[in-house]
Short mmCIF file of C-alpha atoms in Angstrom, two decimals:
data_model
loop_
_atom_site.label_atom_id
_atom_site.label_comp_id
_atom_site.label_asym_id
_atom_site.label_seq_id
_atom_site.Cartn_x
_atom_site.Cartn_y
_atom_site.Cartn_z
CA MET E 1 -47.89 -89.69 37.48
CA SER E 2 -45.10 -91.92 36.34
CA LEU E 3 -44.49 -92.16 32.61
CA ASP E 4 -46.13 -95.59 32.55
CA GLU E 5 -49.22 -94.09 34.20
CA GLU E 6 -49.13 -91.21 31.70
CA THR E 7 -48.85 -93.64 28.77
CA ASP E 8 -51.95 -95.57 30.04
CA ALA E 9 -53.73 -92.37 30.77
CA LEU E 10 -53.76 -91.15 27.20
CA ASP E 11 -56.87 -91.97 25.42
CA GLU E 12 -59.60 -90.60 23.18
CA ASN E 13 -60.61 -88.05 25.75
CA THR E 14 -57.09 -86.58 26.09
CA THR E 15 -56.77 -83.09 24.51
CA PRO E 16 -54.21 -82.62 21.76
CA ALA E 17 -52.32 -80.10 23.99
CA ALA E 18 -52.19 -82.62 26.94
CA ALA E 19 -51.02 -85.43 24.67
CA ARG E 20 -48.26 -83.23 23.22
CA GLU E 21 -47.17 -82.30 26.65
CA ALA E 22 -47.05 -85.89 27.75
CA PHE E 23 -44.82 -86.71 24.63
CA ARG E 24 -42.71 -83.69 25.44
CA ALA E 25 -42.26 -85.06 29.05
CA GLY E 26 -41.07 -88.46 27.60
CA VAL E 27 -44.09 -90.53 27.06
CA VAL E 28 -43.43 -92.93 24.08
CA ARG E 29 -46.42 -94.77 22.54
CA PRO E 30 -48.33 -94.95 19.14
CA THR E 31 -51.00 -92.22 18.93
CA CYS E 32 -53.79 -94.16 17.45
CA GLY E 33 -56.84 -93.89 19.63
CA VAL E 34 -55.59 -90.61 21.38
CA ALA E 35 -57.34 -87.25 21.31
CA LYS E 36 -60.57 -88.17 19.40
CA GLY E 37 -61.71 -85.65 16.86
CA TYR E 38 -58.28 -84.03 16.10
CA ALA E 39 -56.13 -84.55 13.03
CA GLN E 40 -52.89 -86.38 13.44
CA ALA E 41 -49.80 -85.82 11.11
CA ASN E 42 -46.89 -87.54 9.79
CA MET E 43 -43.68 -85.46 9.91
CA ILE E 44 -40.52 -85.25 7.82
CA SER E 45 -37.75 -82.52 8.15
CA LEU E 46 -35.28 -82.05 5.34
CA PRO E 47 -32.47 -79.62 4.61
CA ARG E 48 -33.82 -76.63 2.64
CA GLU E 49 -32.04 -77.78 -0.52
CA TYR E 50 -34.44 -80.82 -0.67
CA ALA E 51 -37.53 -78.81 0.12
CA TYR E 52 -38.79 -78.00 -3.41
CA ASP E 53 -38.24 -81.55 -4.69
CA PHE E 54 -40.12 -82.91 -1.68
CA LEU E 55 -42.95 -80.52 -1.87
CA LEU E 56 -43.30 -81.41 -5.51
CA PHE E 57 -43.20 -85.16 -4.62
CA ALA E 58 -46.02 -84.51 -2.15
CA GLN E 59 -48.00 -82.53 -4.67
CA ARG E 60 -47.58 -85.31 -7.24
CA ASN E 61 -48.59 -87.94 -4.80
CA PRO E 62 -51.46 -86.44 -2.81
CA LYS E 63 -52.93 -89.75 -1.66
CA PRO E 64 -49.87 -90.87 0.46
CA CYS E 65 -48.49 -87.37 1.08
CA PRO E 66 -51.42 -84.90 1.65
CA ILE E 67 -49.76 -81.77 3.03
CA LEU E 68 -51.31 -80.16 6.11
CA ASP E 69 -48.58 -77.78 7.09
CA VAL E 70 -45.11 -76.66 5.87
CA LEU E 71 -43.00 -74.87 8.36
CA ASP E 72 -40.58 -72.05 7.33
CA ALA E 73 -36.95 -73.16 6.93
CA GLY E 74 -35.40 -73.54 10.44
CA SER E 75 -38.71 -73.00 12.32
CA PRO E 76 -39.95 -75.93 14.68
CA PHE E 77 -43.27 -74.11 15.19
CA PRO E 78 -46.23 -75.52 13.28
CA SER E 79 -49.29 -73.37 12.47
CA ILE E 80 -51.75 -76.37 13.13
CA ALA E 81 -51.02 -76.56 16.93
CA ALA E 82 -50.78 -73.61 19.28
CA GLY E 83 -47.60 -73.44 21.29
CA SER E 84 -46.28 -76.67 19.93
CA ASP E 85 -42.78 -77.53 18.85
CA VAL E 86 -42.01 -80.33 16.39
CA ARG E 87 -38.71 -81.12 18.07
CA THR E 88 -40.36 -82.48 21.23
CA ASP E 89 -43.98 -82.96 20.74
CA ILE E 90 -43.99 -86.19 18.81
CA PRO E 91 -43.54 -89.41 20.90
CA LEU E 92 -40.83 -91.00 18.71
CA TYR E 93 -38.52 -89.79 15.97
CA ARG E 94 -36.27 -91.41 13.40
CA VAL E 95 -33.04 -89.81 12.22
CA TRP E 96 -31.78 -90.63 8.78
CA GLU E 97 -28.38 -90.01 7.08
CA ASN E 98 -28.01 -90.77 3.32
CA GLY E 99 -31.17 -92.86 3.35
CA LYS E 100 -30.07 -95.10 6.48
CA LEU E 101 -31.82 -95.02 9.72
CA VAL E 102 -29.22 -94.02 12.18
CA ASP E 103 -31.12 -93.24 15.41
CA THR E 104 -34.49 -93.38 16.99
CA LEU E 105 -35.10 -90.85 19.69
CA PRO E 106 -37.98 -89.32 21.79
CA ASP E 107 -36.66 -85.76 21.41
CA ILE E 108 -34.68 -84.33 18.50
CA THR E 109 -33.67 -80.91 19.94
CA ASP E 110 -30.02 -81.76 19.98
CA VAL E 111 -30.00 -83.19 16.42
CA TRP E 112 -32.06 -80.31 15.14
CA ALA E 113 -29.49 -77.78 16.54
CA LYS E 114 -26.90 -79.13 14.26
CA HIS E 115 -28.85 -77.99 11.12
CA ASP E 116 -29.95 -74.36 10.59
CA ASP E 117 -32.33 -74.78 7.55
CA LEU E 118 -34.56 -77.77 8.16
CA VAL E 119 -37.93 -77.53 6.39
CA THR E 120 -40.58 -79.54 8.22
CA PHE E 121 -43.54 -81.05 6.42
CA LEU E 122 -46.67 -82.29 8.26
CA ILE E 123 -48.64 -84.82 6.25
CA GLY E 124 -52.17 -86.11 6.85
CA CYS E 125 -52.59 -89.32 8.67
CA SER E 126 -55.32 -91.98 8.39
CA PHE E 127 -55.85 -91.96 12.18
CA THR E 128 -57.91 -88.90 11.49
CA PHE E 129 -60.77 -90.84 10.02
CA GLU E 130 -60.66 -93.83 12.43
CA PHE E 131 -62.92 -92.18 14.90
CA PRO E 132 -65.45 -91.37 12.11
CA LEU E 133 -65.28 -94.98 10.99
CA MET E 134 -65.89 -96.27 14.51
CA GLU E 135 -68.76 -93.75 14.97
CA ALA E 136 -70.36 -95.44 11.98
CA GLY E 137 -70.11 -98.76 13.59
CA ILE E 138 -67.00 -100.02 11.95
CA PRO E 139 -64.70 -101.60 14.51
CA VAL E 140 -61.11 -100.41 14.07
CA ARG E 141 -59.52 -103.44 15.43
CA HIS E 142 -55.90 -102.24 16.11
CA ILE E 143 -57.36 -99.55 18.32
CA LEU E 144 -59.65 -101.91 20.13
CA ALA E 145 -56.55 -104.30 20.66
CA GLY E 146 -54.36 -101.41 21.86
CA ARG E 147 -52.00 -101.90 19.04
CA ASN E 148 -50.26 -99.81 16.31
CA VAL E 149 -51.80 -99.91 12.80
CA PRO E 150 -50.04 -102.47 10.44
CA MET E 151 -48.21 -100.81 7.50
CA TYR E 152 -46.78 -102.29 4.25
CA ASP E 153 -44.37 -101.56 1.52
CA THR E 154 -46.09 -102.05 -1.80
CA SER E 155 -45.33 -102.29 -5.50
CA ILE E 156 -47.39 -99.11 -6.17
CA LYS E 157 -44.93 -96.58 -7.74
CA CYS E 158 -45.31 -92.96 -6.72
CA ARG E 159 -44.68 -90.32 -9.30
CA PRO E 160 -41.16 -89.22 -8.91
CA ALA E 161 -40.17 -85.55 -8.42
CA GLY E 162 -36.63 -84.20 -8.71
CA ARG E 163 -34.50 -86.38 -6.44
CA PHE E 164 -37.40 -88.16 -4.76
CA SER E 165 -39.04 -91.49 -5.72
CA ALA E 166 -40.67 -94.27 -3.68
CA ASN E 167 -43.07 -97.06 -3.75
CA MET E 168 -46.18 -96.24 -1.77
CA VAL E 169 -46.56 -97.50 1.81
CA VAL E 170 -50.07 -98.34 2.86
CA SER E 171 -51.89 -98.95 6.17
CA MET E 172 -54.33 -101.70 6.50
CA ARG E 173 -57.59 -102.34 8.38
CA GLY E 174 -59.70 -105.43 8.32
CA VAL E 175 -63.33 -104.65 7.54
CA GLN E 176 -66.33 -106.92 7.30
CA PRO E 177 -67.73 -107.24 3.77
CA ASP E 178 -70.97 -105.45 4.43
CA GLN E 179 -69.08 -102.50 5.93
CA VAL E 180 -66.46 -102.04 3.22
CA ALA E 181 -68.70 -99.60 1.26
CA ASP E 182 -69.27 -97.51 4.31
CA ALA E 183 -65.50 -97.47 5.13
CA VAL E 184 -64.76 -96.28 1.60
CA GLN E 185 -67.32 -93.55 1.53
CA ILE E 186 -66.58 -92.21 5.04
CA SER E 187 -62.72 -92.17 4.37
CA ALA E 188 -63.33 -90.66 0.93
CA ARG E 189 -64.78 -87.52 2.70
CA TYR E 190 -61.35 -86.96 4.07
CA PRO E 191 -59.00 -86.48 0.99
CA SER E 192 -56.51 -84.43 3.17
CA VAL E 193 -55.87 -87.48 5.33
CA HIS E 194 -55.40 -90.04 2.56
CA GLY E 195 -58.99 -90.24 1.57
CA ALA E 196 -60.52 -93.46 0.05
CA PRO E 197 -58.62 -96.74 0.00
CA VAL E 198 -56.07 -97.54 -2.74
CA CYS E 199 -56.87 -101.22 -2.66
CA VAL E 200 -59.60 -103.40 -1.29
CA GLY E 201 -59.27 -107.14 -0.86
CA SER E 202 -56.24 -108.17 -2.74
CA PRO E 203 -52.87 -107.62 -0.92
CA GLU E 204 -51.00 -109.58 -3.66
CA SER E 205 -52.22 -107.19 -6.33
CA ILE E 206 -50.14 -104.41 -4.58
CA GLY E 207 -47.16 -106.58 -3.90
CA ILE E 208 -47.93 -107.62 -0.23
CA THR E 209 -47.02 -111.29 0.15
CA ASP E 210 -47.81 -111.76 3.86
CA VAL E 211 -50.52 -109.55 5.29
CA MET E 212 -49.74 -110.87 8.84
CA HIS E 213 -46.11 -109.65 8.77
CA PRO E 214 -46.28 -105.86 8.18
CA ASP E 215 -43.20 -103.80 7.31
CA TYR E 216 -44.06 -101.19 9.95
CA GLY E 217 -46.31 -101.08 13.04
CA ASP E 218 -47.94 -104.17 14.76
CA ALA E 219 -49.30 -107.44 13.24
CA PRO E 220 -52.82 -107.00 12.26
CA VAL E 221 -55.98 -108.14 14.18
CA LEU E 222 -58.17 -109.69 11.55
CA GLU E 223 -61.48 -111.36 12.33
CA GLU E 224 -63.27 -114.21 10.52
CA GLY E 225 -64.41 -112.93 7.03
CA ASP E 226 -62.61 -109.58 7.30
CA VAL E 227 -61.61 -108.02 4.00
CA PRO E 228 -58.11 -106.30 4.10
CA VAL E 229 -58.58 -102.66 3.13
CA PHE E 230 -55.57 -100.58 2.27
CA TRP E 231 -55.18 -96.93 2.58
CA ALA E 232 -52.21 -94.69 1.34
CA CYS E 233 -49.97 -94.03 4.28
CA GLY E 234 -47.80 -91.05 5.41
CA VAL E 235 -44.93 -93.35 6.05
CA THR E 236 -44.33 -93.13 2.19
CA PRO E 237 -41.95 -90.19 2.78
CA GLN E 238 -39.73 -92.55 4.81
CA ALA E 239 -39.67 -95.04 1.90
CA ALA E 240 -38.77 -92.01 -0.32
CA VAL E 241 -35.76 -91.25 2.20
CA MET E 242 -34.65 -94.86 1.97
CA ALA E 243 -34.91 -94.88 -1.89
CA SER E 244 -33.61 -91.34 -2.56
CA LYS E 245 -31.04 -91.00 0.14
CA PRO E 246 -31.14 -87.33 1.00
CA THR E 247 -28.01 -86.40 3.05
CA PHE E 248 -30.25 -85.88 6.13
CA ALA E 249 -33.80 -86.29 7.36
CA ILE E 250 -35.77 -86.52 10.50
CA THR E 251 -39.20 -88.27 10.61
CA HIS E 252 -41.62 -89.46 13.04
CA ALA E 253 -41.57 -93.21 13.95
CA PRO E 254 -44.44 -95.00 12.20
CA GLY E 255 -47.67 -94.65 14.18
CA HIS E 256 -46.16 -92.05 16.48
CA MET E 257 -47.74 -89.04 15.13
CA PHE E 258 -47.90 -85.30 15.66
CA ILE E 259 -51.41 -84.44 17.09
CA SER E 260 -52.65 -81.17 15.85
CA ASP E 261 -55.24 -78.79 17.23
CA VAL E 262 -57.29 -79.05 13.98
CA PRO E 263 -60.59 -80.70 14.32
CA ASP E 264 -61.00 -83.82 11.95
CA ARG E 265 -64.12 -82.18 10.51
CA THR E 266 -62.09 -79.26 9.12
CA TYR E 267 -60.68 -81.71 6.59
CA MET E 268 -64.02 -83.21 5.64
CA VAL E 269 -65.33 -82.27 2.23
CA MET U 1 -61.89 -72.17 -41.96
CA SER U 2 -60.69 -68.63 -41.16
CA LEU U 3 -59.77 -67.87 -37.65
CA ASP U 4 -63.09 -66.17 -37.02
CA GLU U 5 -64.98 -69.21 -38.17
CA GLU U 6 -62.71 -71.43 -35.96
CA THR U 7 -63.44 -69.20 -33.01
CA ASP U 8 -67.14 -69.53 -33.47
CA ALA U 9 -66.75 -73.28 -34.16
CA LEU U 10 -65.39 -73.87 -30.71
CA ASP U 11 -68.13 -75.11 -28.41
CA GLU U 12 -69.00 -77.71 -25.75
CA ASN U 13 -68.55 -80.47 -28.26
CA THR U 14 -65.03 -79.47 -29.22
CA THR U 15 -62.49 -82.06 -27.97
CA PRO U 16 -59.70 -80.73 -25.77
CA ALA U 17 -57.05 -81.66 -28.43
CA ALA U 18 -58.94 -79.84 -31.19
CA ALA U 19 -59.37 -76.80 -28.98
CA ARG U 20 -55.59 -76.70 -28.26
CA GLU U 21 -54.94 -77.12 -31.86
CA ALA U 22 -57.19 -74.05 -32.69
CA PHE U 23 -55.39 -71.93 -30.03
CA ARG U 24 -52.05 -73.13 -31.39
CA ALA U 25 -53.18 -71.97 -34.89
CA GLY U 26 -53.98 -68.50 -33.41
CA VAL U 27 -57.53 -68.57 -32.29
CA VAL U 28 -57.98 -66.11 -29.27
CA ARG U 29 -61.07 -66.36 -27.15
CA PRO U 30 -62.04 -67.14 -23.60
CA THR U 31 -62.42 -71.00 -23.01
CA CYS U 32 -65.58 -71.04 -20.91
CA GLY U 33 -68.22 -73.22 -22.50
CA VAL U 34 -65.51 -75.09 -24.65
CA ALA U 35 -64.84 -78.91 -24.41
CA LYS U 36 -67.54 -79.96 -22.03
CA GLY U 37 -66.38 -82.49 -19.40
CA TYR U 38 -62.66 -81.79 -19.47
CA ALA U 39 -60.83 -79.83 -16.68
CA GLN U 40 -59.43 -76.46 -17.50
CA ALA U 41 -56.35 -74.89 -15.94
CA ASN U 42 -54.79 -71.55 -15.03
CA MET U 43 -51.11 -71.21 -15.88
CA ILE U 44 -48.09 -69.49 -14.48
CA SER U 45 -44.46 -69.99 -15.33
CA LEU U 46 -41.75 -68.68 -13.06
CA PRO U 47 -37.91 -68.85 -12.96
CA ARG U 48 -36.74 -71.92 -11.02
CA GLU U 49 -35.57 -69.71 -8.08
CA TYR U 50 -39.18 -68.78 -7.33
CA ALA U 51 -40.56 -72.34 -7.73
CA TYR U 52 -40.48 -73.41 -4.01
CA ASP U 53 -41.96 -70.22 -2.69
CA PHE U 54 -44.76 -70.39 -5.35
CA LEU U 55 -45.47 -74.10 -4.75
CA LEU U 56 -45.71 -73.38 -1.01
CA PHE U 57 -47.93 -70.38 -1.69
CA ALA U 58 -50.21 -72.68 -3.68
CA GLN U 59 -50.21 -75.34 -0.92
CA ARG U 60 -51.02 -72.75 1.71
CA ASN U 61 -53.88 -71.37 -0.38
CA PRO U 62 -55.48 -74.47 -1.94
CA LYS U 63 -58.90 -72.78 -2.58
CA PRO U 64 -57.53 -70.24 -5.13
CA CYS U 65 -54.48 -72.27 -6.12
CA PRO U 66 -55.33 -76.04 -6.39
CA ILE U 67 -52.28 -77.45 -8.26
CA LEU U 68 -53.17 -79.84 -11.10
CA ASP U 69 -49.68 -80.26 -12.62
CA VAL U 70 -46.22 -78.99 -12.16
CA LEU U 71 -43.80 -79.16 -15.05
CA ASP U 72 -40.17 -79.89 -14.63
CA ALA U 73 -37.87 -76.80 -14.85
CA GLY U 74 -37.49 -75.79 -18.54
CA SER U 75 -40.14 -78.26 -19.76
CA PRO U 76 -43.25 -76.92 -21.69
CA PHE U 77 -44.92 -80.37 -21.82
CA PRO U 78 -47.74 -81.00 -19.28
CA SER U 79 -48.67 -84.54 -18.15
CA ILE U 80 -52.38 -83.72 -18.15
CA ALA U 81 -52.73 -83.18 -21.84
CA ALA U 82 -51.22 -85.68 -24.50
CA GLY U 83 -48.87 -83.91 -26.96
CA SER U 84 -49.57 -80.52 -25.73
CA ASP U 85 -47.16 -77.54 -25.28
CA VAL U 86 -47.95 -74.73 -22.86
CA ARG U 87 -46.20 -72.19 -25.00
CA THR U 88 -48.58 -72.41 -27.67
CA ASP U 89 -51.91 -74.21 -26.60
CA ILE U 90 -53.40 -71.40 -24.49
CA PRO U 91 -55.40 -68.81 -26.51
CA LEU U 92 -53.79 -65.86 -24.74
CA TYR U 93 -50.88 -65.11 -22.42
CA ARG U 94 -49.62 -62.29 -20.17
CA VAL U 95 -45.88 -61.59 -19.79
CA TRP U 96 -44.75 -59.91 -16.55
CA GLU U 97 -41.50 -58.29 -15.44
CA ASN U 98 -40.98 -57.16 -11.81
CA GLY U 99 -44.78 -57.44 -11.20
CA LYS U 100 -45.72 -55.31 -14.16
CA LEU U 101 -47.69 -56.52 -17.13
CA VAL U 102 -45.36 -55.89 -20.18
CA ASP U 103 -47.03 -57.88 -23.03
CA THR U 104 -50.17 -59.84 -23.99
CA LEU U 105 -49.43 -62.49 -26.55
CA PRO U 106 -51.23 -65.42 -28.29
CA ASP U 107 -47.87 -67.46 -28.36
CA ILE U 108 -45.00 -67.28 -25.93
CA THR U 109 -42.43 -69.42 -27.80
CA ASP U 110 -40.04 -66.53 -28.37
CA VAL U 111 -40.30 -65.18 -24.82
CA TRP U 112 -39.85 -68.72 -23.38
CA ALA U 113 -36.71 -69.25 -25.39
CA LYS U 114 -35.00 -66.43 -23.46
CA HIS U 115 -35.29 -68.37 -20.21
CA ASP U 116 -33.96 -71.87 -19.62
CA ASP U 117 -35.35 -72.73 -16.27
CA LEU U 118 -39.00 -71.73 -16.17
CA VAL U 119 -41.22 -73.86 -13.94
CA THR U 120 -44.79 -74.04 -15.03
CA PHE U 121 -47.73 -74.60 -12.67
CA LEU U 122 -51.18 -75.55 -13.91
CA ILE U 123 -53.87 -74.75 -11.54
CA GLY U 124 -57.52 -75.87 -11.25
CA CYS U 125 -60.20 -73.62 -12.80
CA SER U 126 -63.88 -73.18 -11.85
CA PHE U 127 -64.87 -73.58 -15.63
CA THR U 128 -64.48 -77.27 -14.73
CA PHE U 129 -67.68 -77.38 -12.58
CA GLU U 130 -69.76 -75.02 -14.83
CA PHE U 131 -71.07 -77.92 -16.86
CA PRO U 132 -72.05 -79.97 -13.84
CA LEU U 133 -73.93 -76.78 -12.62
CA MET U 134 -75.70 -76.52 -15.88
CA GLU U 135 -76.59 -80.25 -15.88
CA ALA U 136 -78.13 -79.66 -12.52
CA GLY U 137 -80.44 -77.03 -14.04
CA ILE U 138 -78.43 -74.05 -12.81
CA PRO U 139 -78.00 -71.55 -15.69
CA VAL U 140 -74.36 -70.27 -15.96
CA ARG U 141 -75.33 -66.90 -17.38
CA HIS U 142 -71.95 -65.79 -18.74
CA ILE U 143 -71.80 -68.98 -20.84
CA LEU U 144 -75.29 -68.53 -22.02
CA ALA U 145 -74.48 -64.91 -23.00
CA GLY U 146 -71.15 -65.89 -24.78
CA ARG U 147 -69.07 -63.88 -22.36
CA ASN U 148 -66.03 -64.29 -20.10
CA VAL U 149 -66.74 -64.88 -16.44
CA PRO U 150 -66.39 -61.69 -14.20
CA MET U 151 -63.54 -61.76 -11.72
CA TYR U 152 -62.74 -59.42 -8.85
CA ASP U 153 -59.91 -58.43 -6.57
CA THR U 154 -60.95 -58.87 -2.98
CA SER U 155 -59.93 -57.96 0.66
CA ILE U 156 -59.35 -61.68 1.49
CA LYS U 157 -55.75 -62.10 2.36
CA CYS U 158 -53.98 -65.24 1.23
CA ARG U 159 -51.52 -66.88 3.58
CA PRO U 160 -48.04 -65.56 2.37
CA ALA U 161 -45.21 -68.01 1.48
CA GLY U 162 -41.59 -66.89 1.14
CA ARG U 163 -41.66 -64.06 -1.37
CA PHE U 164 -45.25 -64.48 -2.42
CA SER U 165 -48.33 -62.71 -0.97
CA ALA U 166 -51.71 -61.72 -2.46
CA ASN U 167 -55.29 -60.96 -1.83
CA MET U 168 -57.54 -63.57 -3.26
CA VAL U 169 -59.05 -62.99 -6.79
CA VAL U 170 -62.67 -64.59 -7.08
CA SER U 171 -65.03 -65.39 -9.95
CA MET U 172 -68.72 -64.53 -9.70
CA ARG U 173 -71.96 -66.27 -10.86
CA GLY U 174 -75.38 -65.02 -10.24
CA VAL U 175 -77.62 -67.86 -8.88
CA GLN U 176 -81.29 -67.89 -8.00
CA PRO U 177 -81.83 -68.14 -4.26
CA ASP U 178 -83.50 -71.55 -4.49
CA GLN U 179 -80.53 -72.91 -6.39
CA VAL U 180 -77.65 -71.59 -4.17
CA ALA U 181 -77.58 -74.62 -2.00
CA ASP U 182 -77.22 -76.95 -5.17
CA ALA U 183 -74.51 -74.63 -6.54
CA VAL U 184 -72.63 -74.93 -3.24
CA GLN U 185 -72.90 -78.71 -3.00
CA ILE U 186 -72.02 -79.39 -6.56
CA SER U 187 -68.96 -77.28 -6.52
CA ALA U 188 -67.83 -78.51 -3.23
CA ARG U 189 -67.41 -81.88 -4.81
CA TYR U 190 -64.67 -80.48 -6.84
CA PRO U 191 -62.00 -79.18 -4.33
CA SER U 192 -59.27 -79.37 -6.94
CA VAL U 193 -60.90 -76.80 -9.07
CA HIS U 194 -61.64 -74.24 -6.24
CA GLY U 195 -64.56 -76.23 -4.65
CA ALA U 196 -67.27 -74.55 -2.63
CA PRO U 197 -67.73 -70.69 -2.83
CA VAL U 198 -65.76 -68.50 -0.49
CA CYS U 199 -68.60 -66.02 -0.20
CA VAL U 200 -72.40 -66.02 -0.86
CA GLY U 201 -74.47 -62.97 -1.28
CA SER U 202 -72.41 -60.01 0.22
CA PRO U 203 -69.82 -58.53 -2.17
CA GLU U 204 -68.96 -55.78 0.17
CA SER U 205 -68.00 -58.23 2.88
CA ILE U 206 -65.02 -59.25 0.68
CA GLY U 207 -64.13 -55.72 -0.50
CA ILE U 208 -66.04 -55.68 -3.85
CA THR U 209 -67.63 -52.32 -4.14
CA ASP U 210 -69.18 -52.52 -7.66
CA VAL U 211 -70.17 -56.07 -8.79
CA MET U 212 -71.11 -54.70 -12.34
CA HIS U 213 -67.48 -53.68 -12.83
CA PRO U 214 -65.10 -56.62 -12.42
CA ASP U 215 -61.40 -56.28 -12.29
CA TYR U 216 -60.95 -59.12 -15.00
CA GLY U 217 -63.19 -60.68 -17.60
CA ASP U 218 -66.53 -59.33 -18.78
CA ALA U 219 -69.35 -57.50 -16.94
CA PRO U 220 -71.64 -59.96 -15.23
CA VAL U 221 -75.14 -61.04 -16.51
CA LEU U 222 -77.42 -60.89 -13.50
CA GLU U 223 -81.14 -61.66 -13.58
CA GLU U 224 -83.78 -60.42 -11.19
CA GLY U 225 -83.33 -61.93 -7.82
CA ASP U 226 -79.92 -63.49 -8.46
CA VAL U 227 -77.60 -63.84 -5.50
CA PRO U 228 -73.93 -63.19 -6.35
CA VAL U 229 -71.90 -66.36 -5.54
CA PHE U 230 -68.17 -65.93 -5.35
CA TRP U 231 -65.55 -68.74 -5.88
CA ALA U 232 -61.85 -68.65 -5.32
CA CYS U 233 -60.18 -67.94 -8.74
CA GLY U 234 -56.85 -69.06 -10.34
CA VAL U 235 -56.12 -65.55 -11.29
CA THR U 236 -54.88 -65.06 -7.77
CA PRO U 237 -51.35 -65.99 -8.81
CA GLN U 238 -51.48 -62.96 -11.11
CA ALA U 239 -52.45 -60.84 -8.10
CA ALA U 240 -49.43 -62.43 -6.33
CA VAL U 241 -47.21 -61.48 -9.25
CA MET U 242 -48.45 -57.86 -9.06
CA ALA U 243 -47.96 -57.77 -5.20
CA SER U 244 -44.78 -59.82 -5.02
CA LYS U 245 -42.93 -58.64 -8.20
CA PRO U 246 -40.92 -61.76 -9.30
CA THR U 247 -38.39 -60.65 -11.81
CA PHE U 248 -40.19 -62.65 -14.56
CA ALA U 249 -43.49 -64.52 -15.02
CA ILE U 250 -45.71 -65.71 -17.81
CA THR U 251 -49.40 -66.44 -17.05
CA HIS U 252 -52.48 -67.09 -19.17
CA ALA U 253 -54.88 -64.14 -19.74
CA PRO U 254 -57.82 -64.30 -17.37
CA GLY U 255 -60.62 -66.60 -18.70
CA HIS U 256 -58.19 -67.96 -21.52
CA MET U 257 -57.36 -71.29 -20.07
CA PHE U 258 -55.32 -74.34 -20.78
CA ILE U 259 -57.79 -77.17 -21.69
CA SER U 260 -56.62 -80.52 -20.38
CA ASP U 261 -57.35 -84.07 -21.34
CA VAL U 262 -58.50 -84.94 -17.79
CA PRO U 263 -62.15 -85.49 -17.40
CA ASP U 264 -63.85 -83.34 -14.89
CA ARG U 265 -65.18 -86.29 -12.97
CA THR U 266 -61.49 -87.24 -12.09
CA TYR U 267 -61.55 -84.32 -9.77
CA MET U 268 -64.79 -85.14 -8.18
CA VAL U 269 -64.60 -86.43 -4.55
#
């Protein structure tokens, strides 16, 4: 298959290992709607000297930064996916220097090699509860439209920790009024992947002025009567990188996640 | 009141602030059954150089070590209790050097003063869900008997992190067979305070040979037909101190907890 065919071939029935292999081979696309039933993760790698501050930042802000895995310094091998390598198995990466985005790459092997002590954090992603939402009859419109989820900077201040501070980033899904309660309850069962929404129905109350123009991802698909529902988002660490300016960082590109081997239901409480 | 009278006066109707004030004044007693409706916490303070490894240990072992608060290096002031001081507000402390218990004290102000960079972790405690258990009609026998909860070393290995490793410590409550399901479901709603049991009904399967002789706390009260139910316990960090031998540590004494101002229900999912 060509890369284009491989991109199209990835869907909810793709296994996590096959999806990672496709990304390793060069496929670049958002991972929403791929590998149904398996937890997806946000990624950030930081020099060892920032690891404690960042881990504490995550601990103090568990809604946007629920930690699924922390790799040992220098190791690219996660425990939540057999045989995987965080340098190659994510579709698209961002490279940061002093809080500035300096590169966007489908493979970070060369960049990684210049640093010997990177500590990598894998953080829960709301894509994990999108399939349970759909199974409950709640249409997840960006998946149905083949788009990335819309994500927004907000005025919600995270609790700072050491050198890290940030305003929370959120993802948004439009939900019909009679399905909001179900969406809340279903997502609440997954606290490790952001859990219940942080805001329902009032974008301006969290500093979002134009819901049709997200800061990350694709423009939303909203149907007549949809209530905008906002969940804490694992892009928040990237807002922390921009605000706090660590000397170096690598993250995934928003919506382009690490797909783990861990079944969603493992994270259900 | 004399200290003895103050000790007897502490009960479920005592406010967290009044309980902490009593402990600050010198009252020494286990905190089970005190200040109904408020989360209690295990405590460990470590030199800054151990903080990342310990925070990672906690993150990798969320059942025994659910973090409620991490204080900045050198600070004794928690965010989860207004005006409180972790050097005085716990009824009894243990001081450790190189993994050995060297002192047991009701106040650690003098010991603390010799270290300028202690990082203090407050960790969820199963005492938090004991009142919800009782409200559901499940008698918590050690409270009714005015005893400390029994706690046991086990053969369950925690995931190591950096310099820290340990076998899990568990607490035990005897529950009638027709109430075990309720006890599981109620405690499962509190993942931040150990959540659902790690073992139901078979002490030997987790390496406990004599349930009547716990390693920490008081001997259990078991009634005819009771099933022993085991929950992960926040004394596990003390097992990690014994196994991993950090140069210095201060912990609470088992069962003698920090009582926070945070309502139990805050931790319910």
